[in-house]
Short mmCIF file of C-alpha atoms in Angstrom, two decimals:
data_model
loop_
_atom_site.label_atom_id
_atom_site.label_comp_id
_atom_site.label_asym_id
_atom_site.label_seq_id
_atom_site.Cartn_x
_atom_site.Cartn_y
_atom_site.Cartn_z
CA MET A 6 14.77 -8.13 -18.79
CA ASP A 7 13.94 -4.63 -18.75
CA PHE A 8 16.25 -2.15 -16.84
CA GLY A 9 16.09 0.55 -14.78
CA VAL A 10 19.21 2.73 -13.64
CA VAL A 11 19.64 3.82 -9.77
CA LEU A 12 20.09 7.08 -8.45
CA GLN A 13 21.50 8.85 -5.71
CA THR A 14 19.55 12.26 -5.28
CA ASN A 15 22.84 14.92 -4.73
CA PRO A 16 22.84 18.03 -5.88
CA PRO A 17 22.83 19.59 -7.87
CA ALA A 18 19.52 18.18 -9.27
CA ALA A 19 20.32 19.11 -12.74
CA ARG A 20 23.68 15.93 -12.24
CA THR A 21 20.56 13.43 -11.52
CA VAL A 22 18.15 14.23 -14.14
CA GLN A 23 21.09 14.31 -17.06
CA LEU A 24 21.90 10.56 -15.54
CA ALA A 25 18.11 10.16 -16.10
CA LYS A 26 18.45 11.46 -19.54
CA LEU A 27 21.69 9.50 -20.80
CA ALA A 28 19.98 5.93 -18.98
CA GLU A 29 16.42 7.06 -21.33
CA ALA A 30 19.48 7.52 -24.20
CA HIS A 31 21.01 3.90 -23.80
CA GLY A 32 17.83 1.88 -23.55
CA PHE A 33 16.85 1.92 -20.00
CA ASN A 34 13.00 2.29 -18.86
CA HIS A 35 13.14 2.32 -14.96
CA VAL A 36 14.96 5.48 -13.77
CA TRP A 37 14.78 5.09 -9.34
CA THR A 38 15.83 7.14 -6.79
CA PHE A 39 17.27 6.50 -3.10
CA ASP A 40 14.38 8.36 -0.98
CA SER A 41 15.72 10.10 2.44
CA HIS A 42 14.48 13.65 3.14
CA LEU A 43 17.76 14.69 5.04
CA LEU A 44 20.56 12.57 3.86
CA TRP A 45 20.05 13.93 -0.16
CA GLU A 46 17.88 16.52 -1.72
CA GLU A 47 13.75 15.65 -2.04
CA PRO A 48 13.23 13.22 -5.11
CA TYR A 49 9.88 13.82 -6.18
CA VAL A 50 10.71 17.98 -6.46
CA ILE A 51 13.69 15.64 -9.25
CA HIS A 52 11.30 13.52 -10.14
CA SER A 53 9.19 16.18 -12.43
CA ALA A 54 12.54 17.41 -13.75
CA ILE A 55 13.20 13.99 -14.93
CA LEU A 56 9.54 13.77 -16.51
CA ALA A 57 9.89 16.72 -17.59
CA GLU A 58 13.10 16.23 -19.77
CA THR A 59 12.46 12.53 -20.90
CA ASN A 60 9.89 10.60 -22.94
CA ARG A 61 8.98 7.05 -21.91
CA VAL A 62 11.01 5.93 -17.67
CA THR A 63 9.35 5.47 -16.04
CA VAL A 64 10.04 7.09 -12.79
CA GLY A 65 9.80 6.06 -8.80
CA PRO A 66 11.39 6.29 -5.19
CA PHE A 67 14.40 3.27 -4.42
CA VAL A 68 12.53 3.04 -2.21
CA THR A 69 9.47 5.13 0.68
CA ASN A 70 7.86 4.73 3.38
CA PRO A 71 4.97 4.92 4.95
CA ALA A 72 6.73 6.54 7.52
CA THR A 73 8.31 9.36 7.47
CA ARG A 74 5.57 10.36 4.20
CA ASP A 75 2.02 10.67 4.62
CA TRP A 76 0.27 8.20 2.50
CA THR A 77 -2.29 10.55 0.55
CA VAL A 78 0.42 12.81 0.49
CA THR A 79 2.35 10.23 -1.47
CA ALA A 80 -0.86 9.13 -3.36
CA SER A 81 -0.93 12.56 -4.01
CA VAL A 82 2.55 12.77 -5.67
CA PHE A 83 1.68 9.79 -7.82
CA ALA A 84 -1.40 11.38 -9.16
CA THR A 85 -0.31 15.21 -9.53
CA LEU A 86 3.19 13.72 -11.70
CA ASN A 87 0.39 11.27 -13.64
CA GLU A 88 -2.04 13.93 -14.11
CA MET A 89 1.71 15.87 -15.59
CA TYR A 90 2.67 13.45 -17.42
CA GLY A 91 1.14 10.92 -18.47
CA ASN A 92 0.92 7.42 -16.19
CA ARG A 93 5.16 7.25 -16.33
CA THR A 94 5.61 6.92 -11.74
CA ILE A 95 6.29 3.96 -9.95
CA CYS A 96 6.29 2.96 -6.88
CA GLY A 97 8.82 0.94 -4.82
CA ILE A 98 8.73 1.40 -0.94
CA GLY A 99 10.07 -0.62 2.15
CA ARG A 100 9.20 -0.39 5.70
CA GLY A 101 12.01 2.43 6.02
CA ASP A 102 15.49 2.14 6.46
CA SER A 103 17.95 5.40 6.24
CA ALA A 104 14.87 7.40 5.62
CA VAL A 105 13.53 7.29 9.40
CA ARG A 106 16.84 5.85 11.42
CA VAL A 107 18.40 9.04 10.82
CA THR A 108 15.99 10.72 13.25
CA ASN A 109 16.53 8.04 15.23
CA GLY A 110 13.14 6.02 14.35
CA LYS A 111 11.90 2.63 13.81
CA PRO A 112 10.99 0.84 10.59
CA VAL A 113 7.12 0.62 10.21
CA THR A 114 5.79 -2.97 11.18
CA MET A 115 4.57 -5.30 7.81
CA SER A 116 0.61 -3.60 9.17
CA GLU A 117 1.26 -1.03 8.52
CA LEU A 118 2.86 -1.76 5.50
CA ARG A 119 0.15 -4.29 3.83
CA ALA A 120 -2.58 -1.01 4.90
CA SER A 121 0.15 1.50 3.53
CA ILE A 122 0.47 -0.36 0.10
CA HIS A 123 -2.96 -0.43 0.16
CA VAL A 124 -4.16 2.79 0.54
CA ILE A 125 -1.46 4.37 -1.80
CA ARG A 126 -1.75 2.24 -4.56
CA GLU A 127 -6.33 2.89 -4.34
CA LEU A 128 -5.64 6.73 -4.18
CA ALA A 129 -3.47 6.61 -6.77
CA ASN A 130 -5.35 4.38 -8.69
CA SER A 131 -8.30 6.38 -9.25
CA ARG A 132 -9.91 4.46 -6.89
CA PRO A 133 -11.47 5.77 -3.21
CA VAL A 134 -10.02 3.38 -0.29
CA GLU A 135 -10.99 3.18 3.68
CA TYR A 136 -8.80 5.33 5.50
CA ASN A 137 -9.49 6.31 9.01
CA GLY A 138 -13.19 5.40 9.26
CA ALA A 139 -13.60 7.33 5.50
CA THR A 140 -13.94 6.60 2.48
CA ILE A 141 -11.89 8.90 -0.21
CA GLN A 142 -10.55 9.21 -2.95
CA PHE A 143 -9.75 12.23 -5.03
CA PRO A 144 -12.20 14.19 -7.29
CA TRP A 145 -9.54 15.57 -9.53
CA SER A 146 -8.28 12.26 -10.23
CA HIS A 147 -9.04 10.94 -13.51
CA GLY A 148 -7.49 7.60 -14.98
CA SER A 149 -4.00 7.24 -13.26
CA LYS A 150 -2.33 4.21 -12.97
CA LEU A 151 0.46 2.88 -10.43
CA ASP A 152 1.97 -0.09 -9.36
CA VAL A 153 3.26 -0.52 -5.57
CA TRP A 154 6.32 -3.03 -5.65
CA VAL A 155 8.16 -4.13 -2.11
CA ALA A 156 11.50 -4.07 -1.37
CA ALA A 157 12.00 -7.19 1.41
CA TYR A 158 14.56 -9.70 2.55
CA GLY A 159 13.15 -11.80 6.02
CA PRO A 160 10.73 -14.27 5.87
CA LEU A 161 7.45 -12.47 6.77
CA ALA A 162 8.52 -9.25 3.89
CA LEU A 163 9.01 -11.97 2.00
CA LYS A 164 5.46 -13.61 2.52
CA LEU A 165 3.82 -10.06 2.23
CA THR A 166 5.50 -8.61 -1.09
CA GLY A 167 4.19 -11.80 -2.51
CA GLU A 168 0.03 -11.46 -0.64
CA VAL A 169 -0.16 -7.56 -1.71
CA GLY A 170 3.30 -6.99 -4.30
CA ASP A 171 3.03 -5.85 -7.50
CA GLY A 172 6.16 -5.95 -7.96
CA PHE A 173 9.64 -7.38 -5.44
CA ILE A 174 12.17 -5.29 -5.15
CA LEU A 175 16.04 -8.08 -3.97
CA GLN A 176 18.82 -5.01 -3.47
CA LEU A 177 21.67 -7.72 -4.17
CA ALA A 178 22.39 -10.32 -7.28
CA ASP A 179 22.85 -12.69 -5.14
CA LEU A 180 22.03 -16.00 -7.49
CA ASP A 181 21.14 -18.15 -4.44
CA VAL A 182 19.80 -16.00 -2.44
CA ALA A 183 17.63 -14.36 -4.94
CA ALA A 184 16.55 -17.95 -6.16
CA TRP A 185 15.37 -18.39 -2.44
CA MET A 186 13.70 -15.08 -2.37
CA ILE A 187 12.11 -14.81 -5.54
CA LYS A 188 10.86 -18.77 -4.58
CA THR A 189 9.00 -17.62 -1.42
CA VAL A 190 7.74 -15.07 -3.11
CA ARG A 191 6.16 -17.15 -5.31
CA HIS A 192 4.69 -19.97 -2.89
CA ALA A 193 3.03 -16.73 -0.73
CA ALA A 194 1.90 -15.45 -4.16
CA ALA A 195 0.08 -18.84 -4.45
CA ASN A 196 -0.95 -19.60 -1.39
CA VAL A 197 -3.27 -16.04 -1.04
CA GLY A 198 -4.68 -17.10 -4.75
CA ARG A 199 -2.29 -14.69 -6.96
CA ASP A 200 -0.96 -15.70 -10.22
CA PRO A 201 2.69 -15.94 -9.20
CA ASP A 202 3.78 -14.82 -12.88
CA SER A 203 1.63 -11.47 -12.38
CA ILE A 204 4.46 -10.30 -10.15
CA ALA A 205 7.73 -8.33 -10.89
CA PHE A 206 10.96 -9.52 -10.11
CA CYS A 207 13.01 -6.01 -9.70
CA VAL A 208 16.87 -7.28 -8.48
CA ALA A 209 18.81 -4.00 -7.98
CA ALA A 210 22.92 -3.82 -7.41
CA PRO A 211 26.05 -1.98 -8.58
CA MET A 212 26.00 -2.28 -11.85
CA TYR A 213 30.37 -1.71 -12.47
CA ILE A 214 31.92 -1.72 -16.73
CA GLY A 215 35.46 -2.19 -16.13
CA ASP A 216 38.33 -4.96 -15.38
CA ASP A 217 40.17 -3.60 -12.35
CA TRP A 218 38.64 -4.99 -10.41
CA GLN A 219 39.98 -4.46 -7.02
CA HIS A 220 38.63 -0.57 -7.57
CA MET A 221 35.34 -2.09 -8.59
CA ARG A 222 35.05 -3.73 -5.29
CA ASP A 223 36.73 -0.58 -3.65
CA GLN A 224 33.50 1.50 -5.46
CA CYS A 225 30.52 -1.58 -4.92
CA ARG A 226 31.75 -2.43 -0.98
CA TRP A 227 29.29 0.15 0.49
CA PHE A 228 26.73 -2.22 -0.73
CA GLY A 229 27.81 -5.12 1.13
CA GLY A 230 27.06 -2.44 4.25
CA MET A 231 24.10 -1.56 3.07
CA VAL A 232 22.57 -5.47 2.27
CA GLY A 233 24.25 -5.81 6.40
CA ASN A 234 21.71 -3.06 7.84
CA HIS A 235 18.56 -5.41 6.92
CA VAL A 236 20.61 -8.32 7.66
CA ALA A 237 21.53 -7.09 11.22
CA ASP A 238 16.87 -6.82 10.87
CA ILE A 239 16.54 -10.33 10.47
CA VAL A 240 19.56 -11.49 12.48
CA ALA A 241 18.13 -9.92 15.47
CA LYS A 242 14.57 -11.26 14.89
CA TYR A 243 15.73 -15.01 14.18
CA GLY A 244 19.38 -14.98 15.51
CA HIS A 245 22.83 -16.02 13.37
CA HIS A 246 21.86 -19.00 11.98
CA ALA A 247 20.36 -19.24 9.16
CA ASP A 248 17.82 -22.40 9.82
CA GLU A 249 15.95 -21.19 12.02
CA SER A 250 14.04 -18.10 9.07
CA GLY A 251 15.28 -20.24 6.09
CA VAL A 252 17.27 -17.22 5.01
CA PRO A 253 20.76 -18.45 3.28
CA ALA A 254 23.56 -18.80 4.85
CA GLU A 255 25.48 -16.81 2.50
CA LEU A 256 22.97 -13.69 3.30
CA ILE A 257 23.06 -13.67 6.98
CA ASP A 258 27.26 -14.74 7.81
CA TYR A 259 29.56 -11.67 6.23
CA ILE A 260 27.30 -9.67 8.93
CA GLU A 261 29.71 -11.13 12.41
CA GLY A 262 32.55 -8.08 11.85
CA ARG A 263 29.77 -5.76 11.61
CA VAL A 264 30.09 -3.08 14.56
CA GLY A 265 28.00 0.15 13.31
CA TYR A 266 26.82 1.99 10.14
CA ASP A 267 27.29 5.91 9.90
CA TYR A 268 24.09 6.39 7.35
CA ASN A 269 26.18 10.31 6.48
CA THR A 270 27.69 8.17 3.75
CA HIS A 271 25.44 5.64 3.43
CA GLY A 272 24.94 4.29 -0.49
CA LYS A 273 28.20 6.01 -0.89
CA ALA A 274 31.99 4.55 -2.97
CA ASP A 275 33.87 6.51 0.04
CA ASN A 276 32.28 5.01 2.25
CA ASP A 277 34.64 4.47 5.96
CA HIS A 278 33.47 1.82 8.13
CA VAL A 279 32.74 -0.84 4.98
CA ASP A 280 35.88 -2.91 5.88
CA PHE A 281 34.23 -5.58 7.31
CA VAL A 282 32.39 -6.63 4.06
CA PRO A 283 34.79 -9.20 2.19
CA ASP A 284 35.27 -8.89 -1.58
CA GLU A 285 33.82 -12.81 -1.93
CA ILE A 286 30.20 -10.66 -1.30
CA VAL A 287 30.86 -7.65 -3.60
CA ASP A 288 31.08 -10.31 -6.06
CA ARG A 289 28.64 -12.20 -5.62
CA PHE A 290 26.15 -8.81 -4.71
CA CYS A 291 26.93 -6.46 -7.43
CA ILE A 292 27.37 -6.84 -11.11
CA LEU A 293 31.05 -5.92 -12.01
CA GLY A 294 33.64 -7.13 -14.93
CA THR A 295 33.40 -6.57 -18.96
CA ALA A 296 30.14 -6.10 -20.49
CA GLU A 297 30.18 -10.21 -21.43
CA GLU A 298 30.33 -10.95 -17.61
CA HIS A 299 27.22 -9.09 -17.20
CA ILE A 300 25.54 -10.16 -19.54
CA ALA A 301 26.61 -13.50 -18.00
CA LYS A 302 25.75 -13.30 -14.92
CA LEU A 303 21.86 -10.96 -15.84
CA GLU A 304 20.75 -13.87 -18.16
CA LYS A 305 21.71 -16.68 -14.41
CA LEU A 306 19.27 -13.96 -12.79
CA ARG A 307 16.36 -13.92 -15.46
CA ALA A 308 16.42 -17.69 -15.20
CA LEU A 309 14.92 -17.31 -11.57
CA GLY A 310 12.74 -15.16 -12.67
CA VAL A 311 13.77 -11.38 -12.94
CA THR A 312 11.90 -9.37 -15.12
CA GLN A 313 14.22 -5.77 -14.13
CA PHE A 314 17.84 -5.80 -13.21
CA ALA A 315 17.82 -2.09 -11.80
CA GLY A 316 21.09 -0.67 -11.86
CA TYR A 317 23.07 1.10 -8.94
CA LEU A 318 25.03 4.09 -10.42
CA GLN A 319 27.19 5.13 -6.46
CA HIS A 320 30.06 4.93 -8.51
CA ASP A 321 33.69 6.70 -10.24
CA ASN A 322 31.87 5.93 -14.06
CA LYS A 323 28.66 6.29 -14.58
CA GLU A 324 28.72 6.97 -18.35
CA GLU A 325 31.26 4.85 -19.06
CA THR A 326 28.92 2.27 -17.77
CA LEU A 327 25.70 3.45 -19.05
CA ARG A 328 27.33 3.99 -22.56
CA VAL A 329 28.72 -0.70 -22.15
CA TYR A 330 24.87 -1.91 -21.36
CA GLY A 331 23.13 0.82 -24.19
CA GLU A 332 25.24 -0.05 -26.80
CA THR A 333 26.16 -4.07 -25.99
CA VAL A 334 24.69 -5.21 -22.56
CA ILE A 335 21.95 -4.43 -23.21
CA PRO A 336 20.88 -5.12 -27.11
CA ALA A 337 22.16 -8.83 -25.90
CA LEU A 338 19.92 -9.61 -23.43
CA SER A 339 16.83 -8.96 -26.12
CA GLU A 340 18.00 -10.33 -28.89
CA HIS A 341 18.22 -13.54 -26.65
CA VAL A 342 14.69 -12.84 -26.06
CA VAL A 343 14.24 -12.71 -30.04
CA ALA A 344 15.22 -16.02 -30.16
CA LYS A 345 14.14 -17.69 -28.37
CA ARG A 346 9.96 -16.70 -29.09
#
């Protein structure tokens, strides 16, 4: 299993760069950042600084969207960073959440998402692409490589991911939900003649090393609120009955007490309007506890087909969590891989 870390680009930017360097030192291979240009600092500027001060990690947004950023500009950013620092970038993309909702916008359609993935990937891989009736290509880009991983929850988005994504990003670590979603993506890939094993499967969730369960839950409860935004969209489309969409009941039932959401505290431990998220959901969606408890859950996720775990660090125990992962969790998962060969 591969490991990534997910950071918010809060000022000072030097702190984000510092945490990225620390993650690399502890054995993480990916550094992801939020992408919401009003709520936090511009990620791509900070990505350049991270790449300049690290040697190995792959860096990208978690996740960008096709609505607030021109597709060709997004592709140009990745191709430029690859030229400057080697092919060490990756693109996580979705229909749009916080970046579009804070401007009263709406997530893009599935067809727009599909088209944007194609344009971004072709251009950022130094290839020509049809765009707005013209064939375009970066004349200065040679040998750039970029994978595009798609963040999805609902049935249609999961189908699209299996059909066109280089990877699938699932932002929760619930075992039952992960099993259903991975199966759905793999089935969609097989239906269009793709090899399901060619798709990376990334589960992302808050990771907190500790033993005070109430404190850990309170620090990570914001995550259930964030996931609830996407679940609310599914409910709006299919209703509250899981069997109408195939979506597991575990993903739908808990948002019945949701009354609203303030994006000004999006993804923050001090989010003051996520009381509707019960402890059970926090425990299921996140990875909390001792190193041994983290390893046990990660082993179960890997058995489901997860190839990367990306841990959110929006809490008060960042350095210690990175240290324990570097010294205990990551080596344990690596040793188990070697033992099974």
